[in-house]
JSON list of C-alpha atoms in Angstrom, two decimals:
[
{"chain": "A", "resi": 209, "resn": "LYS", "atom": "CA", "xyz": [-4.75, -29.43, 8.01]},
{"chain": "A", "resi": 210, "resn": "VAL", "atom": "CA", "xyz": [-5.91, -26.91, 10.63]},
{"chain": "A", "resi": 211, "resn": "ALA", "atom": "CA", "xyz": [-9.61, -25.86, 11.76]},
{"chain": "A", "resi": 212, "resn": "ILE", "atom": "CA", "xyz": [-9.98, -23.07, 13.99]},
{"chain": "A", "resi": 213, "resn": "ILE", "atom": "CA", "xyz": [-13.24, -22.81, 15.78]},
{"chain": "A", "resi": 214, "resn": "ASN", "atom": "CA", "xyz": [-13.44, -19.29, 17.69]},
{"chain": "A", "resi": 215, "resn": "ASN", "atom": "CA", "xyz": [-15.89, -19.76, 20.54]},
{"chain": "A", "resi": 216, "resn": "SER", "atom": "CA", "xyz": [-15.23, -15.84, 21.55]},
{"chain": "A", "resi": 217, "resn": "SER", "atom": "CA", "xyz": [-13.31, -17.01, 24.64]},
{"chain": "A", "resi": 218, "resn": "LEU", "atom": "CA", "xyz": [-10.18, -18.21, 26.00]},
{"chain": "A", "resi": 219, "resn": "GLY", "atom": "CA", "xyz": [-11.71, -21.73, 26.72]},
{"chain": "A", "resi": 220, "resn": "MET", "atom": "CA", "xyz": [-8.98, -23.39, 28.98]},
{"chain": "A", "resi": 221, "resn": "VAL", "atom": "CA", "xyz": [-8.25, -20.08, 30.89]},
{"chain": "A", "resi": 222, "resn": "ARG", "atom": "CA", "xyz": [-11.99, -19.49, 31.53]},
{"chain": "A", "resi": 223, "resn": "GLN", "atom": "CA", "xyz": [-12.47, -23.29, 32.57]},
{"chain": "A", "resi": 224, "resn": "TRP", "atom": "CA", "xyz": [-9.75, -22.79, 35.19]},
{"chain": "A", "resi": 225, "resn": "GLN", "atom": "CA", "xyz": [-11.39, -19.86, 36.33]},
{"chain": "A", "resi": 226, "resn": "THR", "atom": "CA", "xyz": [-14.56, -21.45, 36.76]},
{"chain": "A", "resi": 227, "resn": "LEU", "atom": "CA", "xyz": [-13.07, -24.41, 38.76]},
{"chain": "A", "resi": 228, "resn": "PHE", "atom": "CA", "xyz": [-10.52, -22.99, 40.81]},
{"chain": "A", "resi": 229, "resn": "TYR", "atom": "CA", "xyz": [-11.14, -19.37, 41.03]},
{"chain": "A", "resi": 230, "resn": "ASN", "atom": "CA", "xyz": [-14.91, -19.02, 41.96]},
{"chain": "A", "resi": 231, "resn": "GLU", "atom": "CA", "xyz": [-15.66, -17.72, 38.62]},
{"chain": "A", "resi": 232, "resn": "ARG", "atom": "CA", "xyz": [-13.65, -14.68, 38.86]},
{"chain": "A", "resi": 233, "resn": "TYR", "atom": "CA", "xyz": [-13.06, -14.06, 35.18]},
{"chain": "A", "resi": 234, "resn": "SER", "atom": "CA", "xyz": [-10.43, -11.85, 33.84]},
{"chain": "A", "resi": 235, "resn": "ASN", "atom": "CA", "xyz": [-9.60, -11.33, 30.24]},
{"chain": "A", "resi": 236, "resn": "THR", "atom": "CA", "xyz": [-11.48, -14.44, 28.92]},
{"chain": "A", "resi": 237, "resn": "ASP", "atom": "CA", "xyz": [-14.11, -13.03, 27.02]},
{"chain": "A", "resi": 238, "resn": "LEU", "atom": "CA", "xyz": [-12.76, -11.91, 23.81]},
{"chain": "A", "resi": 239, "resn": "HIS", "atom": "CA", "xyz": [-15.92, -9.90, 22.66]},
{"chain": "A", "resi": 240, "resn": "THR", "atom": "CA", "xyz": [-16.03, -11.37, 19.23]},
{"chain": "A", "resi": 241, "resn": "GLY", "atom": "CA", "xyz": [-19.77, -12.21, 18.97]},
{"chain": "A", "resi": 242, "resn": "PRO", "atom": "CA", "xyz": [-22.20, -10.73, 16.42]},
{"chain": "A", "resi": 243, "resn": "ASP", "atom": "CA", "xyz": [-21.80, -6.94, 15.52]},
{"chain": "A", "resi": 244, "resn": "THR", "atom": "CA", "xyz": [-18.21, -6.92, 16.90]},
{"chain": "A", "resi": 245, "resn": "ILE", "atom": "CA", "xyz": [-14.82, -6.78, 15.55]},
{"chain": "A", "resi": 246, "resn": "MET", "atom": "CA", "xyz": [-12.87, -10.08, 15.13]},
{"chain": "A", "resi": 247, "resn": "VAL", "atom": "CA", "xyz": [-9.71, -10.00, 17.20]},
{"chain": "A", "resi": 248, "resn": "PRO", "atom": "CA", "xyz": [-7.78, -11.59, 15.84]},
{"chain": "A", "resi": 249, "resn": "ASP", "atom": "CA", "xyz": [-9.38, -11.85, 12.56]},
{"chain": "A", "resi": 250, "resn": "PHE", "atom": "CA", "xyz": [-8.60, -15.48, 11.63]},
{"chain": "A", "resi": 251, "resn": "VAL", "atom": "CA", "xyz": [-9.73, -15.16, 7.98]},
{"chain": "A", "resi": 252, "resn": "LYS", "atom": "CA", "xyz": [-7.07, -12.36, 7.37]},
{"chain": "A", "resi": 253, "resn": "LEU", "atom": "CA", "xyz": [-4.66, -14.16, 9.38]},
{"chain": "A", "resi": 254, "resn": "ALA", "atom": "CA", "xyz": [-5.18, -17.22, 7.04]},
{"chain": "A", "resi": 255, "resn": "ASP", "atom": "CA", "xyz": [-4.89, -15.14, 4.05]},
{"chain": "A", "resi": 256, "resn": "ALA", "atom": "CA", "xyz": [-1.56, -13.52, 5.23]},
{"chain": "A", "resi": 257, "resn": "TYR", "atom": "CA", "xyz": [-0.28, -17.13, 5.20]},
{"chain": "A", "resi": 258, "resn": "GLY", "atom": "CA", "xyz": [-1.59, -18.11, 1.87]},
{"chain": "A", "resi": 259, "resn": "CYS", "atom": "CA", "xyz": [-4.31, -20.29, 3.35]},
{"chain": "A", "resi": 260, "resn": "LEU", "atom": "CA", "xyz": [-7.93, -20.40, 2.88]},
{"chain": "A", "resi": 261, "resn": "GLY", "atom": "CA", "xyz": [-9.92, -18.83, 5.40]},
{"chain": "A", "resi": 262, "resn": "ILE", "atom": "CA", "xyz": [-13.64, -18.89, 5.92]},
{"chain": "A", "resi": 263, "resn": "ARG", "atom": "CA", "xyz": [-15.85, -17.13, 8.23]},
{"chain": "A", "resi": 264, "resn": "VAL", "atom": "CA", "xyz": [-19.02, -18.97, 9.24]},
{"chain": "A", "resi": 265, "resn": "GLU", "atom": "CA", "xyz": [-21.55, -17.21, 11.30]},
{"chain": "A", "resi": 266, "resn": "ALA", "atom": "CA", "xyz": [-24.74, -18.08, 13.06]},
{"chain": "A", "resi": 267, "resn": "GLY", "atom": "CA", "xyz": [-27.54, -18.61, 10.67]},
{"chain": "A", "resi": 268, "resn": "SER", "atom": "CA", "xyz": [-25.45, -19.38, 7.81]},
{"chain": "A", "resi": 269, "resn": "ALA", "atom": "CA", "xyz": [-26.26, -22.26, 5.56]},
{"chain": "A", "resi": 270, "resn": "TRP", "atom": "CA", "xyz": [-22.67, -23.82, 6.34]},
{"chain": "A", "resi": 271, "resn": "THR", "atom": "CA", "xyz": [-22.21, -26.12, 9.03]},
{"chain": "A", "resi": 272, "resn": "THR", "atom": "CA", "xyz": [-18.94, -27.16, 10.79]},
{"chain": "A", "resi": 273, "resn": "LEU", "atom": "CA", "xyz": [-18.89, -30.45, 8.91]},
{"chain": "A", "resi": 274, "resn": "SER", "atom": "CA", "xyz": [-19.45, -28.93, 5.60]},
{"chain": "A", "resi": 275, "resn": "VAL", "atom": "CA", "xyz": [-16.82, -26.29, 6.06]},
{"chain": "A", "resi": 276, "resn": "LEU", "atom": "CA", "xyz": [-14.35, -29.02, 7.13]},
{"chain": "A", "resi": 277, "resn": "SER", "atom": "CA", "xyz": [-15.42, -31.19, 4.11]},
{"chain": "A", "resi": 278, "resn": "PHE", "atom": "CA", "xyz": [-14.89, -28.17, 1.79]},
{"chain": "A", "resi": 279, "resn": "CYS", "atom": "CA", "xyz": [-11.39, -27.31, 3.25]},
{"chain": "A", "resi": 280, "resn": "ALA", "atom": "CA", "xyz": [-10.21, -31.02, 3.18]},
{"chain": "A", "resi": 281, "resn": "ALA", "atom": "CA", "xyz": [-11.49, -31.32, -0.69]},
{"chain": "A", "resi": 282, "resn": "ARG", "atom": "CA", "xyz": [-9.66, -27.98, -1.46]},
{"chain": "A", "resi": 283, "resn": "CYS", "atom": "CA", "xyz": [-6.34, -29.07, 0.18]},
{"chain": "A", "resi": 284, "resn": "SER", "atom": "CA", "xyz": [-6.57, -32.32, -1.62]},
{"chain": "A", "resi": 285, "resn": "GLU", "atom": "CA", "xyz": [-6.92, -30.61, -4.82]},
{"chain": "A", "resi": 286, "resn": "LYS", "atom": "CA", "xyz": [-3.91, -28.33, -4.04]},
{"chain": "A", "resi": 287, "resn": "ALA", "atom": "CA", "xyz": [-1.70, -31.36, -2.92]},
{"chain": "A", "resi": 288, "resn": "GLY", "atom": "CA", "xyz": [-2.68, -33.11, -6.34]},
{"chain": "A", "resi": 289, "resn": "PHE", "atom": "CA", "xyz": [-4.56, -36.09, -4.72]}
]
């Protein structure tokens, strides 16, 4: 089971730039916030691999926990549990 949570940045790289490079940020903001294109589009990527992809956006009734619970239940159904 895999869950990808997109925070619109390359978190580990940005953290190093914060700690060791005096906040000189380079190519860590992926510009995937509201009203922008999703690069990469993880939902389409999941679909290409035959997996379930769900996009949850701010203001949605879904929470991270409810999405993970839904996915776990769906995976169990496919596996025959």
